[in-house]
Amino acid sequence: MGDGTSLGQLLRHHRAAAGLTIEELADRSGVSTRALSNLERDLVRRPQRRTLTAVLDVLAPPAGDRALIEESAGVGRPPPGPCPMPAPPADFTGRVASLGRLTELAGSEEPPAIVAVLTGQPGVGKTALALRAAHDLADRYPDGRFFVDLRGTHEHPATAGEVLQRLLLALGLGASRIPSDVAERARIYRGLLRHRRTLLVLDNAASEEQVRPLLPSDGPALVLLTCRRWLSGLEAVHWLPQEPLSPAESMALLRTVGHIEEAPPERIAALAGHCGHLPLALRIAGQRLRDEPTLTVADLDARLAQARDRVAAIDGGNSGLSAALTLSYRWLSVTGRTTLRRLALIPGPDFGAEAVAVLCAVDLAEAEDRLDGLVESGLLGLRPPDRYGLHDLVRAFAMACLERDEPSAAPTLRENLVTWLLEATVRAGRHFEPGGPAPDDNLDADQARDWLDTERENWFPALRIAAETGRDDLVVAVADALHWFSDQRIYLDIWPEVFRLAAEAATRTGDLTRQATHLNYLSWAQTLCLNDASAGLETARAALRSAQRAGDRAQQGWALLYAASAQLRLREFEAARRLLQRGSRMLRAAGDHEGTAQAMSMLGIALRALGRTSDALRVHRRTLRLLRDAEFPIAAVPRAYSDAIACRWIGLDLTDLGRWGEAVGILREAVAGTRSCGLRTQEMAALIELAEALRRTGCPAEAGEHLAAAVELAGSLGDADSVARARTALAELNSGADGG
């Protein structure tokens, strides 16, 4: 093997020549498999003499090879200086942007020394990045590269005076010339660095007070400072916050560490996801795969997927990741630890301060202070604007702490949070219901809509929890409040489950009217959201039977409407028309004005589907006149919704009849109305239809603007079919313009 061969490569070569596995070498030498693995992967470059001797005695390489191995390990060399720079991890992966930024900073000609602060949660790879950068930039700093562990997460961090003494010795100052006064040490230290190109890695900082005396002032030095806490009091520094690796980088690191090139990519991707793309977790998982030959990627992934405590499952009996998180946890105040534990109960990936105030029974200002403290600690991330988020593995660690430290409190805390989330959902949803919000509600409709959107990944899981724990009245109340709002967000995939849970809860209450109501909502979701009209039709029929048993004419009328909607999707147009006529009579008799307007509009749709477009136009215009009659007693929200949709259908009727000029005006109203109501799916369709009418009437430029808006809106909704439809129309429009 060549002179440049590393210690790890030499040991691996001679172990293979001896025909031994790592486990067999461990048994014979008395050195652990983990220590041997670290040696072979060059994670340990200077093993203890007795460790290397025990290994070489078993491997028994030729005398010349043994001398080469001992030379590679530095056996017999004098000890390194007081601040030696460790080698970077041999398996370092990713961080291209951060390395590029550090290279850019190293090339700066600015007179002040450059200080780059690498921040991030435990295990994100801050030290590895600093060491990799120090290695890559070595040639630019010929006057010395120094590394100091500031022990920021230890009970007793290194003091500035201790660190300055080590650095002054490393810079060549005799011990007898180092003053006892810290300020004087800092003055001499800065003077020595003023004309030297040196690179310092100050690892694991504790506080601004610890760090400030260690930072050079003028001169060409580069300082790479790593810390878990946000040392926000530092001035004139360059911040480089580090996030978990990308999925591709995570897979590459797992392959390198675990020697799992042959594993299926989807399995490696799943394992990387369960490791939270956190470098420390990925390295530990990779080491386990390498050190435990019987452990497969699929086996380890299954263990992590099923584990109650995923941090412990990743560590596999060791304490690498758990120890890293525990150090940061212990550094928190008592209230900080309590807050972090309780954050694990929040179901969504991000949250606001209000939820934390509920969990900790404090006011909003106190909750914000606690969250800011956790952000400073590096255990909590900011999710602008004004949102916070826990990494999955920090969440798992926090949950384990909660179950250990507050086991009896957890169920009550979770129940309080679920209650708050769902009651707030009901209050926000009522802004879109015919009855309107409660008189004392201090939100407006836009704020209510924003809250429902922002907190969806919290209130939706909370609804599941409420259903699982038998809180049927609350589940039904949430679905009742969200019924009209669901029309604004019809493209979301949550509604079939929301209304299924509510229908099941309503059935358990034994109230037949409730049961019919929520079966009707479920029918809507099945037909329009799942595009399963057959299921929607069956559910509507079940709703009709419940409503008939309850003697509730309004819900019977709605059941007929939902059944007709399903039949329209099934192209059973005549059957749908008959049901709509029945439903219209039933709703009118029940005094349900919202339902009456809906029935009229749907009847026009059925007539259009039957080819009776002129009749459809008359019905839709009559519907619109009714909706715009101030004497017609209908609530504001359903009036506005129904008005916008009626305009769209009138526009479609007119286009079918070739009356393009008339269609333009009413479709403009449809676009404005659907946009005002937040009916984004309807707005997208109306934009495409208006563009076609404009094209037909010789207005291609304006048509193109509406099609471009439709493409953007359809993309935001994830509606690939509508994106393609709008793009095709836009291409045809542009082609026609070019040809002209």
XYZ file of C-alpha atoms in Angstrom:
740
model
C 0.000 0.000 0.000
C 1.212 3.593 -0.755
C 2.812 6.044 1.651
C -0.372 8.161 1.685
C -2.487 5.314 3.003
C -4.366 6.241 6.178
C -4.236 4.384 9.482
C -7.795 3.124 8.962
C -6.999 1.756 5.506
C -3.887 -0.025 6.815
C -5.775 -1.680 9.674
C -8.648 -2.701 7.400
C -6.171 -4.199 4.893
C -4.393 -6.290 7.508
C -7.628 -7.427 9.166
C -8.887 -8.641 5.792
C -5.524 -10.361 5.171
C -5.924 -12.143 8.511
C -9.403 -13.305 7.490
C -11.058 -11.729 10.518
C -14.329 -9.860 10.918
C -14.464 -6.823 13.192
C -16.353 -8.932 15.742
C -13.670 -11.644 15.690
C -10.888 -9.088 16.039
C -12.765 -7.497 18.949
C -13.090 -10.867 20.714
C -9.372 -11.646 20.325
C -7.957 -8.199 21.094
C -10.320 -7.074 23.828
C -10.997 -3.820 21.944
C -14.682 -3.017 21.382
C -16.243 -3.305 17.924
C -17.188 0.370 18.082
C -13.571 1.399 18.805
C -12.304 -0.810 15.980
C -14.888 0.597 13.608
C -13.857 4.148 14.515
C -10.210 3.287 13.874
C -10.903 1.729 10.478
C -13.005 4.705 9.384
C -10.282 7.170 10.503
C -12.578 8.720 13.085
C -9.725 8.138 15.575
C -6.323 9.113 14.194
C -4.228 8.809 17.397
C -5.284 5.691 19.320
C -3.827 4.911 22.706
C -0.631 2.879 22.504
C -2.119 -0.083 24.429
C -5.149 -0.187 22.089
C -2.996 -0.276 18.946
C -0.630 -2.813 20.483
C -3.514 -5.166 21.342
C -4.837 -4.968 17.781
C -1.427 -5.433 16.116
C -0.585 -8.384 18.344
C -3.652 -10.163 16.951
C -3.153 -9.115 13.323
C 0.614 -9.879 13.455
C 1.634 -7.866 10.366
C 5.226 -8.061 9.072
C 7.688 -5.923 11.025
C 7.926 -3.276 8.282
C 4.163 -2.973 8.023
C 3.831 -2.761 11.801
C 6.284 0.130 11.871
C 4.334 1.873 9.105
C 1.087 1.476 11.056
C 2.678 2.802 14.239
C 4.110 5.729 12.273
C 0.654 6.490 10.817
C -0.810 6.427 14.333
C 1.838 8.790 15.658
C 3.080 6.299 18.260
C 6.265 7.605 19.812
C 5.782 11.163 18.526
C 5.777 14.039 20.976
C 2.321 15.115 22.086
C 0.653 17.785 19.967
C 0.529 21.436 21.006
C -2.091 22.859 23.359
C -4.684 23.609 20.627
C -4.276 21.037 17.810
C -6.762 21.111 14.951
C -8.529 17.725 14.621
C -9.057 16.213 11.216
C -12.552 16.562 9.731
C -14.772 13.467 9.635
C -13.727 11.241 6.745
C -17.400 10.808 5.821
C -18.261 14.530 5.756
C -21.139 15.134 3.336
C -22.955 18.167 1.923
C -22.892 21.752 3.229
C -21.757 23.066 -0.156
C -23.413 26.461 0.337
C -21.943 26.961 3.819
C -18.452 25.917 2.714
C -18.737 28.291 -0.219
C -19.739 31.128 2.072
C -16.803 30.434 4.424
C -14.414 30.356 1.470
C -15.830 33.695 0.365
C -15.322 35.152 3.846
C -11.758 33.838 3.959
C -11.024 35.814 0.805
C -12.254 39.059 2.288
C -9.775 41.921 2.406
C -11.634 43.775 5.148
C -9.372 44.919 7.992
C -11.363 43.445 10.917
C -10.890 39.760 11.646
C -13.701 37.615 10.239
C -15.920 35.824 12.765
C -18.370 33.264 11.354
C -20.896 31.838 13.812
C -22.189 28.362 12.988
C -25.400 27.765 14.916
C -27.933 24.973 15.016
C -29.510 22.280 17.095
C -27.575 19.439 18.692
C -26.323 16.903 16.168
C -26.717 19.130 13.106
C -22.996 18.953 12.311
C -21.643 22.374 13.284
C -18.262 21.083 14.483
C -17.870 18.804 11.469
C -18.513 21.750 9.167
C -15.988 23.930 11.012
C -13.325 21.225 10.821
C -14.006 20.593 7.132
C -13.692 24.307 6.402
C -10.505 24.553 8.484
C -9.012 21.685 6.481
C -10.056 23.147 3.119
C -8.725 26.606 3.989
C -5.459 25.454 5.588
C -3.238 26.857 2.848
C -4.673 30.349 3.372
C -3.629 30.409 7.056
C 0.071 29.541 7.216
C 0.576 31.156 10.640
C -1.402 28.536 12.511
C -4.724 26.766 12.895
C -6.017 26.216 16.425
C -8.973 24.387 17.935
C -10.461 24.891 21.391
C -13.480 23.164 22.918
C -15.253 25.805 24.986
C -17.402 23.122 26.710
C -20.508 25.275 26.363
C -22.962 22.527 27.293
C -21.003 21.284 30.304
C -21.859 22.154 33.860
C -18.663 24.197 34.068
C -17.795 25.717 30.662
C -14.231 26.776 29.973
C -13.505 30.289 31.197
C -12.169 32.962 28.878
C -9.004 33.113 30.982
C -8.341 29.368 30.598
C -8.857 29.481 26.852
C -6.677 32.569 26.414
C -3.839 30.866 28.271
C -4.020 27.845 25.937
C -4.159 30.053 22.855
C -1.250 32.220 23.986
C 0.852 29.110 24.554
C -0.141 27.841 21.103
C 0.879 31.189 19.602
C 4.357 30.766 21.112
C 4.186 32.907 24.225
C 6.130 31.443 27.152
C 4.097 30.413 30.174
C 6.032 32.798 32.417
C 5.062 35.743 30.204
C 1.293 35.123 30.381
C -0.301 37.595 32.827
C -2.964 36.542 35.307
C -5.353 39.339 34.381
C -7.873 38.192 31.735
C -8.152 41.602 30.093
C -4.362 41.808 29.770
C -4.263 38.282 28.293
C -6.885 39.342 25.738
C -4.845 42.467 24.838
C -1.672 40.444 24.207
C -3.628 37.775 22.318
C -5.160 40.334 19.954
C -1.790 41.939 19.447
C -0.252 38.618 18.428
C -3.076 37.967 15.919
C -3.018 41.453 14.386
C -0.385 40.511 11.785
C -0.843 36.746 11.538
C -3.000 34.752 9.150
C -4.436 32.312 11.666
C -7.596 30.248 11.714
C -9.300 29.448 15.013
C -12.148 27.054 15.647
C -13.849 27.959 18.922
C -16.195 25.026 19.399
C -19.333 24.775 21.527
C -19.569 28.279 22.949
C -21.614 28.935 26.072
C -22.288 32.674 26.117
C -21.333 36.060 24.760
C -19.379 36.773 27.949
C -17.243 33.676 27.423
C -16.590 34.426 23.760
C -15.993 38.178 23.551
C -12.425 38.138 25.005
C -11.513 35.376 22.509
C -12.409 37.287 19.362
C -9.593 39.082 17.486
C -10.104 42.694 16.464
C -7.975 43.852 13.541
C -5.968 41.516 11.395
C -6.361 38.689 8.872
C -7.563 35.984 11.280
C -10.637 33.838 10.622
C -12.667 32.560 13.586
C -15.194 29.757 13.192
C -17.380 29.826 16.271
C -19.881 27.006 16.851
C -22.707 27.179 19.341
C -26.096 25.646 20.000
C -27.358 28.820 21.583
C -28.014 31.961 19.564
C -25.382 34.352 20.889
C -27.451 37.255 19.683
C -25.460 39.809 21.657
C -22.381 39.412 19.460
C -21.788 42.264 17.046
C -20.118 42.346 13.617
C -20.250 38.596 13.066
C -21.447 36.529 10.114
C -24.259 34.136 10.991
C -24.423 30.733 9.293
C -27.364 28.822 10.804
C -27.277 25.133 9.924
C -30.323 23.023 9.112
C -30.576 19.222 8.749
C -29.181 17.798 5.513
C -31.237 17.509 2.361
C -32.731 14.062 1.627
C -30.114 13.441 -1.080
C -27.238 14.422 1.248
C -28.702 12.274 4.029
C -28.821 9.240 1.759
C -25.241 9.852 0.628
C -24.027 10.055 4.242
C -25.865 6.858 5.192
C -24.361 5.024 2.217
C -20.846 6.198 3.092
C -20.975 5.448 6.803
C -23.012 2.262 6.609
C -21.496 0.739 3.458
C -25.034 0.129 2.178
C -24.614 0.954 -1.492
C -26.587 -2.148 -2.426
C -29.675 -1.297 -0.355
C -32.774 -0.136 -2.272
C -32.831 3.684 -2.549
C -36.381 3.913 -1.202
C -35.320 2.031 1.938
C -32.338 4.322 2.478
C -34.561 7.366 1.924
C -37.070 6.107 4.504
C -34.316 5.476 7.073
C -32.841 8.930 6.441
C -36.277 10.421 7.036
C -36.663 8.588 10.339
C -33.245 9.966 11.325
C -34.645 13.437 10.692
C -31.814 14.115 8.188
C -29.710 14.989 11.228
C -26.001 14.205 10.613
C -25.349 12.802 14.091
C -28.369 10.493 13.891
C -27.410 9.437 10.359
C -23.853 8.623 11.443
C -25.051 6.591 14.401
C -27.499 4.680 12.209
C -24.802 4.102 9.593
C -22.332 2.885 12.202
C -24.897 0.403 13.527
C -25.491 -0.938 10.036
C -21.766 -1.338 9.520
C -20.988 -2.810 12.941
C -23.962 -5.191 13.107
C -23.780 -7.372 9.990
C -27.173 -8.990 10.620
C -28.931 -5.615 10.831
C -30.430 -4.540 7.505
C -31.586 -1.101 6.408
C -35.178 -2.350 6.346
C -34.870 -3.794 9.875
C -33.447 -0.604 11.348
C -35.997 1.557 9.552
C -38.832 -0.602 10.885
C -37.481 -0.282 14.434
C -37.319 3.505 14.158
C -40.771 3.738 12.578
C -42.338 1.737 15.411
C -40.275 3.117 18.290
C -41.989 5.070 21.015
C -38.669 6.770 21.809
C -36.984 7.222 18.439
C -33.872 8.852 19.917
C -33.183 5.782 22.048
C -33.953 3.512 19.091
C -31.386 5.317 16.942
C -28.746 5.107 19.675
C -29.355 1.374 20.011
C -28.093 1.051 23.573
C -25.417 3.741 23.307
C -25.965 7.379 24.123
C -24.652 9.470 21.239
C -27.760 11.361 20.163
C -29.450 11.179 23.543
C -26.338 12.521 25.248
C -26.123 15.451 22.835
C -29.741 16.402 23.454
C -29.503 15.820 27.197
C -26.597 18.259 27.501
C -28.673 21.021 25.917
C -31.729 20.052 27.959
C -29.847 20.279 31.256
C -28.583 23.704 30.296
C -32.153 25.039 30.226
C -33.842 26.691 33.176
C -36.544 24.777 35.059
C -39.272 26.610 33.126
C -37.376 26.050 29.881
C -37.277 22.293 30.464
C -40.971 22.245 31.364
C -41.868 24.198 28.244
C -39.772 22.025 25.934
C -41.332 18.841 27.319
C -44.851 20.141 26.803
C -44.177 21.313 23.252
C -44.018 17.631 22.307
C -47.815 17.499 22.745
C -48.437 19.971 19.910
C -49.389 17.750 16.973
C -48.349 19.925 14.040
C -44.891 20.771 12.669
C -45.169 24.426 13.704
C -47.148 26.475 16.202
C -47.668 29.909 17.676
C -47.286 31.241 21.182
C -51.007 30.861 21.971
C -50.782 27.057 22.074
C -47.771 27.284 24.388
C -49.650 29.641 26.693
C -52.388 27.005 26.979
C -49.962 24.148 27.645
C -48.003 26.056 30.276
C -50.965 27.947 31.798
C -49.236 31.317 31.356
C -50.141 34.535 29.583
C -49.102 35.216 26.003
C -46.174 37.460 26.904
C -44.701 34.815 29.206
C -45.179 32.132 26.530
C -43.316 34.282 23.989
C -40.450 34.816 26.449
C -40.178 31.080 27.027
C -40.161 30.362 23.312
C -37.488 32.982 22.699
C -35.357 31.289 25.342
C -35.728 27.913 23.635
C -34.815 29.464 20.287
C -31.691 30.895 21.908
C -30.863 27.400 23.205
C -30.879 25.925 19.700
C -33.535 23.340 20.598
C -36.381 25.239 18.936
C -36.496 26.651 15.438
C -38.137 29.797 14.105
C -40.711 29.349 11.347
C -41.510 32.881 10.128
C -43.714 34.711 10.527
C -44.162 34.328 14.296
C -44.160 30.531 14.277
C -41.930 27.966 15.944
C -41.074 24.352 15.222
C -39.367 21.349 16.814
C -37.170 19.002 14.829
C -38.713 15.529 14.821
C -35.940 14.032 16.956
C -36.040 16.914 19.445
C -39.807 16.316 19.647
C -39.212 12.608 20.317
C -36.649 13.468 22.998
C -39.025 16.004 24.576
C -41.842 13.452 24.626
C -39.595 10.932 26.396
C -38.741 13.624 28.967
C -42.441 14.427 29.422
C -43.343 10.783 29.991
C -40.494 10.472 32.474
C -40.875 13.770 34.351
C -44.614 14.574 34.084
C -46.338 11.252 33.381
C -49.526 12.038 35.267
C -49.876 15.531 33.795
C -49.555 14.579 30.114
C -53.174 13.381 29.526
C -54.667 16.530 31.073
C -52.265 18.778 29.189
C -53.162 17.093 25.906
C -56.884 17.353 26.626
C -56.547 21.072 27.424
C -54.682 21.677 24.175
C -57.192 19.702 22.093
C -60.074 21.593 23.677
C -58.459 24.963 22.999
C -57.582 24.093 19.392
C -61.039 22.786 18.533
C -62.981 25.520 20.313
C -60.861 28.076 18.457
C -61.594 26.198 15.219
C -65.319 26.423 15.916
C -65.088 30.168 16.586
C -63.115 30.764 13.379
C -65.341 28.500 11.271
C -68.513 30.298 12.352
C -67.385 33.342 10.382
C -68.362 31.404 7.243
C -71.595 29.861 8.504
C -75.076 31.328 7.894
C -75.421 32.229 11.570
C -72.172 34.196 11.575
C -69.620 34.514 14.403
C -70.377 34.929 18.071
C -71.075 38.577 19.069
C -67.938 38.754 21.220
C -65.621 37.280 18.585
C -62.772 39.738 17.961
C -61.603 38.239 14.636
C -62.713 39.372 11.218
C -63.315 36.911 8.368
C -59.816 37.298 6.913
C -58.214 36.652 10.292
C -60.470 33.652 10.858
C -59.535 32.238 7.447
C -55.838 32.787 8.122
C -56.116 31.062 11.503
C -57.841 28.010 10.015
C -55.194 27.766 7.299
C -52.212 28.362 9.554
C -53.322 26.017 12.326
C -54.738 23.283 10.070
C -51.940 20.847 10.879
C -52.749 21.315 14.566
C -56.572 21.410 14.679
C -56.990 18.529 12.226
C -54.905 16.066 14.316
C -56.671 17.441 17.404
C -59.987 16.490 15.800
C -58.732 12.929 15.387
C -57.698 12.836 19.030
C -61.115 14.129 20.100
C -62.829 11.431 18.018
C -60.576 8.722 19.462
C -61.322 9.841 23.019
C -65.087 9.985 22.551
C -65.602 13.744 22.587
C -68.467 13.435 20.128
C -70.190 16.764 20.771
C -66.952 18.660 20.132
C -66.222 16.708 16.934
C -69.732 17.453 15.622
C -69.426 21.131 16.559
C -66.177 21.447 14.588
C -67.681 19.878 11.460
C -70.786 22.060 11.778
C -68.628 25.177 11.957
C -66.455 24.197 8.990
C -69.238 23.165 6.605
C -69.372 26.380 4.573
C -65.650 27.091 4.974
C -64.903 23.745 3.305
C -66.241 25.213 0.042
C -63.340 27.687 0.118
C -60.784 24.911 0.546
C -62.422 22.132 -1.450
C -59.015 21.135 -2.861
C -57.740 19.984 0.556
C -57.741 16.242 1.180
C -58.937 16.521 4.792
C -62.685 16.922 4.291
C -63.663 13.274 3.749
C -62.081 12.412 7.095
C -63.408 15.498 8.889
C -66.971 14.707 7.895
C -66.587 10.953 8.355
C -65.437 11.471 11.945
C -68.355 13.858 12.507
C -70.902 11.459 10.968
C -69.641 8.655 13.200
C -69.723 10.923 16.251
C -73.241 12.143 15.402
C -74.399 8.545 15.024
C -73.028 7.702 18.474
C -75.025 10.559 20.017
C -78.255 8.928 18.832
C -79.587 12.214 17.413
C -81.088 11.349 14.014
C -81.119 14.940 12.738
C -77.440 15.311 13.620
C -76.730 12.009 11.951
C -78.548 13.055 8.761
C -76.779 16.432 8.712
C -73.298 14.979 8.941
C -74.000 12.142 6.557
C -75.009 14.856 4.100
C -71.698 16.651 4.633
C -69.860 13.365 4.156
C -71.735 12.729 0.909
C -70.547 16.120 -0.371
C -66.939 15.256 0.477
C -67.110 11.838 -1.131
C -68.609 13.164 -4.355
C -66.580 16.352 -4.787
C -63.326 15.760 -2.865
C -62.808 12.039 -3.346
C -64.513 12.041 -6.746
C -66.366 8.896 -5.624
C -69.909 9.678 -6.709
C -71.123 6.136 -6.046
C -70.097 6.374 -2.393
C -71.566 9.883 -2.218
C -74.890 8.637 -3.557
C -75.092 5.802 -1.021
C -74.242 8.142 1.851
C -76.868 10.676 0.702
C -79.468 7.914 0.662
C -78.461 6.935 4.212
C -78.806 10.608 5.208
C -82.274 10.717 3.642
C -83.395 7.685 5.664
C -82.126 9.228 8.915
C -83.804 12.555 8.098
C -87.089 10.811 7.318
C -86.960 8.929 10.631
C -86.264 12.236 12.385
C -89.060 13.991 10.482
C -86.613 16.731 9.473
C -87.737 18.148 6.110
C -84.732 20.436 5.684
C -82.242 17.590 5.974
C -84.396 15.472 3.674
C -84.179 18.265 1.114
C -80.398 18.511 1.494
C -80.051 14.737 1.174
C -81.927 14.911 -2.138
C -79.580 17.688 -3.299
C -76.454 15.699 -2.378
C -77.863 12.580 -4.045
C -78.554 14.660 -7.174
C -74.991 16.037 -7.096
C -73.672 12.481 -7.108
C -75.991 11.508 -9.953
C -74.792 14.465 -12.014
C -71.248 13.130 -11.599
C -72.518 9.695 -12.642
C -74.151 11.297 -15.720
C -77.624 10.249 -14.558
C -78.949 13.666 -15.513
C -82.682 13.015 -15.670
C -82.679 11.206 -12.317
C -80.741 14.149 -10.845
C -83.304 16.623 -12.254
C -86.171 14.766 -10.605
C -84.396 14.643 -7.258
C -83.664 18.355 -7.445
C -87.298 19.183 -8.055
C -88.257 17.088 -5.022
C -85.495 18.606 -2.940
C -86.431 22.144 -3.928
C -90.030 21.628 -2.816
C -88.892 20.049 0.467
C -86.451 22.869 1.272
C -88.941 25.585 0.375
C -91.531 23.962 2.631
C -88.975 23.744 5.447
C -88.121 27.435 5.097
C -84.461 26.630 4.351
C -83.542 29.592 2.158
C -79.883 28.646 1.672
C -80.951 25.197 0.481
C -83.639 26.645 -1.785
C -81.105 28.804 -3.635
C -78.725 25.848 -3.961
C -81.496 23.627 -5.332
C -82.441 26.189 -7.972
C -78.842 26.583 -9.122
C -78.315 22.823 -9.300
C -81.538 22.380 -11.241
C -80.110 24.719 -13.874
C -76.957 22.588 -13.973
C -79.026 19.462 -14.562
C -81.007 21.147 -17.351
C -77.780 22.265 -19.041
C -76.432 18.711 -18.815
C -79.638 17.483 -20.497
C -79.026 19.882 -23.389
C -81.790 22.261 -22.314
C -79.472 25.253 -22.193
C -82.114 27.966 -22.670
C -84.114 26.501 -19.779
C -80.929 26.337 -17.704
C -80.207 29.999 -18.430
C -83.700 31.020 -17.308
C -83.352 29.054 -14.066
C -79.896 30.447 -13.305
C -81.005 34.016 -13.976
C -84.033 33.521 -11.751
C -81.709 32.201 -9.048
C -79.455 35.245 -9.326
C -82.427 37.643 -9.135
C -83.604 35.870 -5.999
C -80.170 36.095 -4.405
C -79.947 39.814 -5.171
C -83.394 40.519 -3.775
C -82.815 42.241 -0.455
C -86.102 40.827 0.802
C -84.955 37.227 0.290
C -84.013 36.072 3.817
C -80.618 34.422 3.325
C -77.449 34.906 5.350
C -74.582 36.958 3.925
C -72.039 34.151 3.441
C -74.242 31.700 1.516
C -75.744 34.620 -0.431
C -72.289 35.707 -1.612
C -71.165 32.135 -2.385
C -74.342 31.339 -4.311
C -74.274 34.659 -6.193
C -70.719 34.083 -7.446
C -71.456 30.527 -8.546
C -74.741 31.516 -10.224
C -72.833 34.125 -12.248
C -70.420 31.474 -13.408
C -73.205 29.150 -14.515
C -74.989 31.953 -16.374
C -71.693 32.614 -18.182
C -71.405 28.950 -19.142
C -75.010 28.881 -20.361
C -74.331 31.931 -22.533
C -71.160 30.466 -24.005
C -73.047 27.280 -24.860
C -75.511 29.469 -26.743
C -72.689 31.302 -28.523
C -73.526 34.609 -26.838
C -69.880 35.415 -26.072
C -70.252 39.158 -25.582
C -72.923 38.720 -22.910
C -70.840 35.983 -21.276
C -67.847 38.295 -20.764
C -69.677 40.622 -18.391
C -71.235 37.968 -16.180
C -68.004 35.929 -16.065
C -66.176 39.038 -14.879
C -68.681 39.121 -12.018
C -68.044 35.430 -11.397
C -64.270 35.960 -11.136
C -64.702 38.932 -8.783
C -67.285 37.129 -6.658
C -65.392 33.852 -6.279
C -62.201 35.756 -5.468
C -63.979 37.850 -2.845
C -65.459 34.729 -1.235
C -62.182 32.813 -1.287
C -63.640 30.119 -3.586
C -60.298 29.480 -5.241
C -61.275 26.407 -7.255
C -64.300 28.208 -8.664
C -62.189 31.319 -9.353
C -59.667 29.268 -11.312
C -62.400 27.764 -13.505
C -64.035 31.161 -14.023
C -60.710 32.681 -15.118
C -60.290 30.039 -17.828
C -63.889 30.471 -18.975
C -63.613 34.278 -19.027
C -60.399 34.021 -21.060
C -62.167 31.930 -23.685
C -65.020 34.438 -23.906
C -62.530 37.286 -24.283
C -60.666 35.416 -26.997
C -63.913 34.900 -28.872
C -64.733 38.601 -28.644
C -61.338 39.744 -29.928
C -59.533 40.593 -26.685
C -56.515 38.229 -26.744
C -54.250 40.338 -24.519
C -56.701 40.387 -21.631
C -57.491 36.716 -22.225
C -53.788 35.918 -21.865
C -53.609 37.783 -18.555
C -56.492 35.730 -17.134
C -55.004 32.458 -18.377
C -51.656 33.306 -16.784
C -53.473 34.014 -13.503
C -55.314 30.693 -13.851
C -52.029 28.813 -14.355
C -50.585 30.396 -11.202
C -53.713 29.721 -9.149
C -54.055 26.129 -10.363
C -50.390 25.536 -9.517
C -50.885 26.821 -5.977
C -53.835 24.428 -5.603
C -51.844 21.474 -6.905
C -54.371 20.988 -9.727
C -52.186 19.583 -12.496
C -55.103 19.021 -14.894
C -56.195 22.654 -14.675
C -52.596 23.853 -15.043
C -52.323 21.832 -18.247
C -55.708 23.068 -19.491
C -54.831 26.718 -18.889
C -51.349 26.358 -20.390
C -52.752 24.699 -23.490
C -55.263 27.508 -23.923
C -52.514 30.083 -23.389
C -50.263 28.387 -25.967
C -53.093 28.298 -28.487
C -53.842 31.952 -27.803
C -50.201 32.946 -28.281
C -49.934 30.804 -31.386
C -52.977 32.507 -32.850
C -51.547 35.925 -32.023
C -48.214 35.045 -33.682
C -50.009 33.716 -36.737
C -52.016 36.902 -36.999
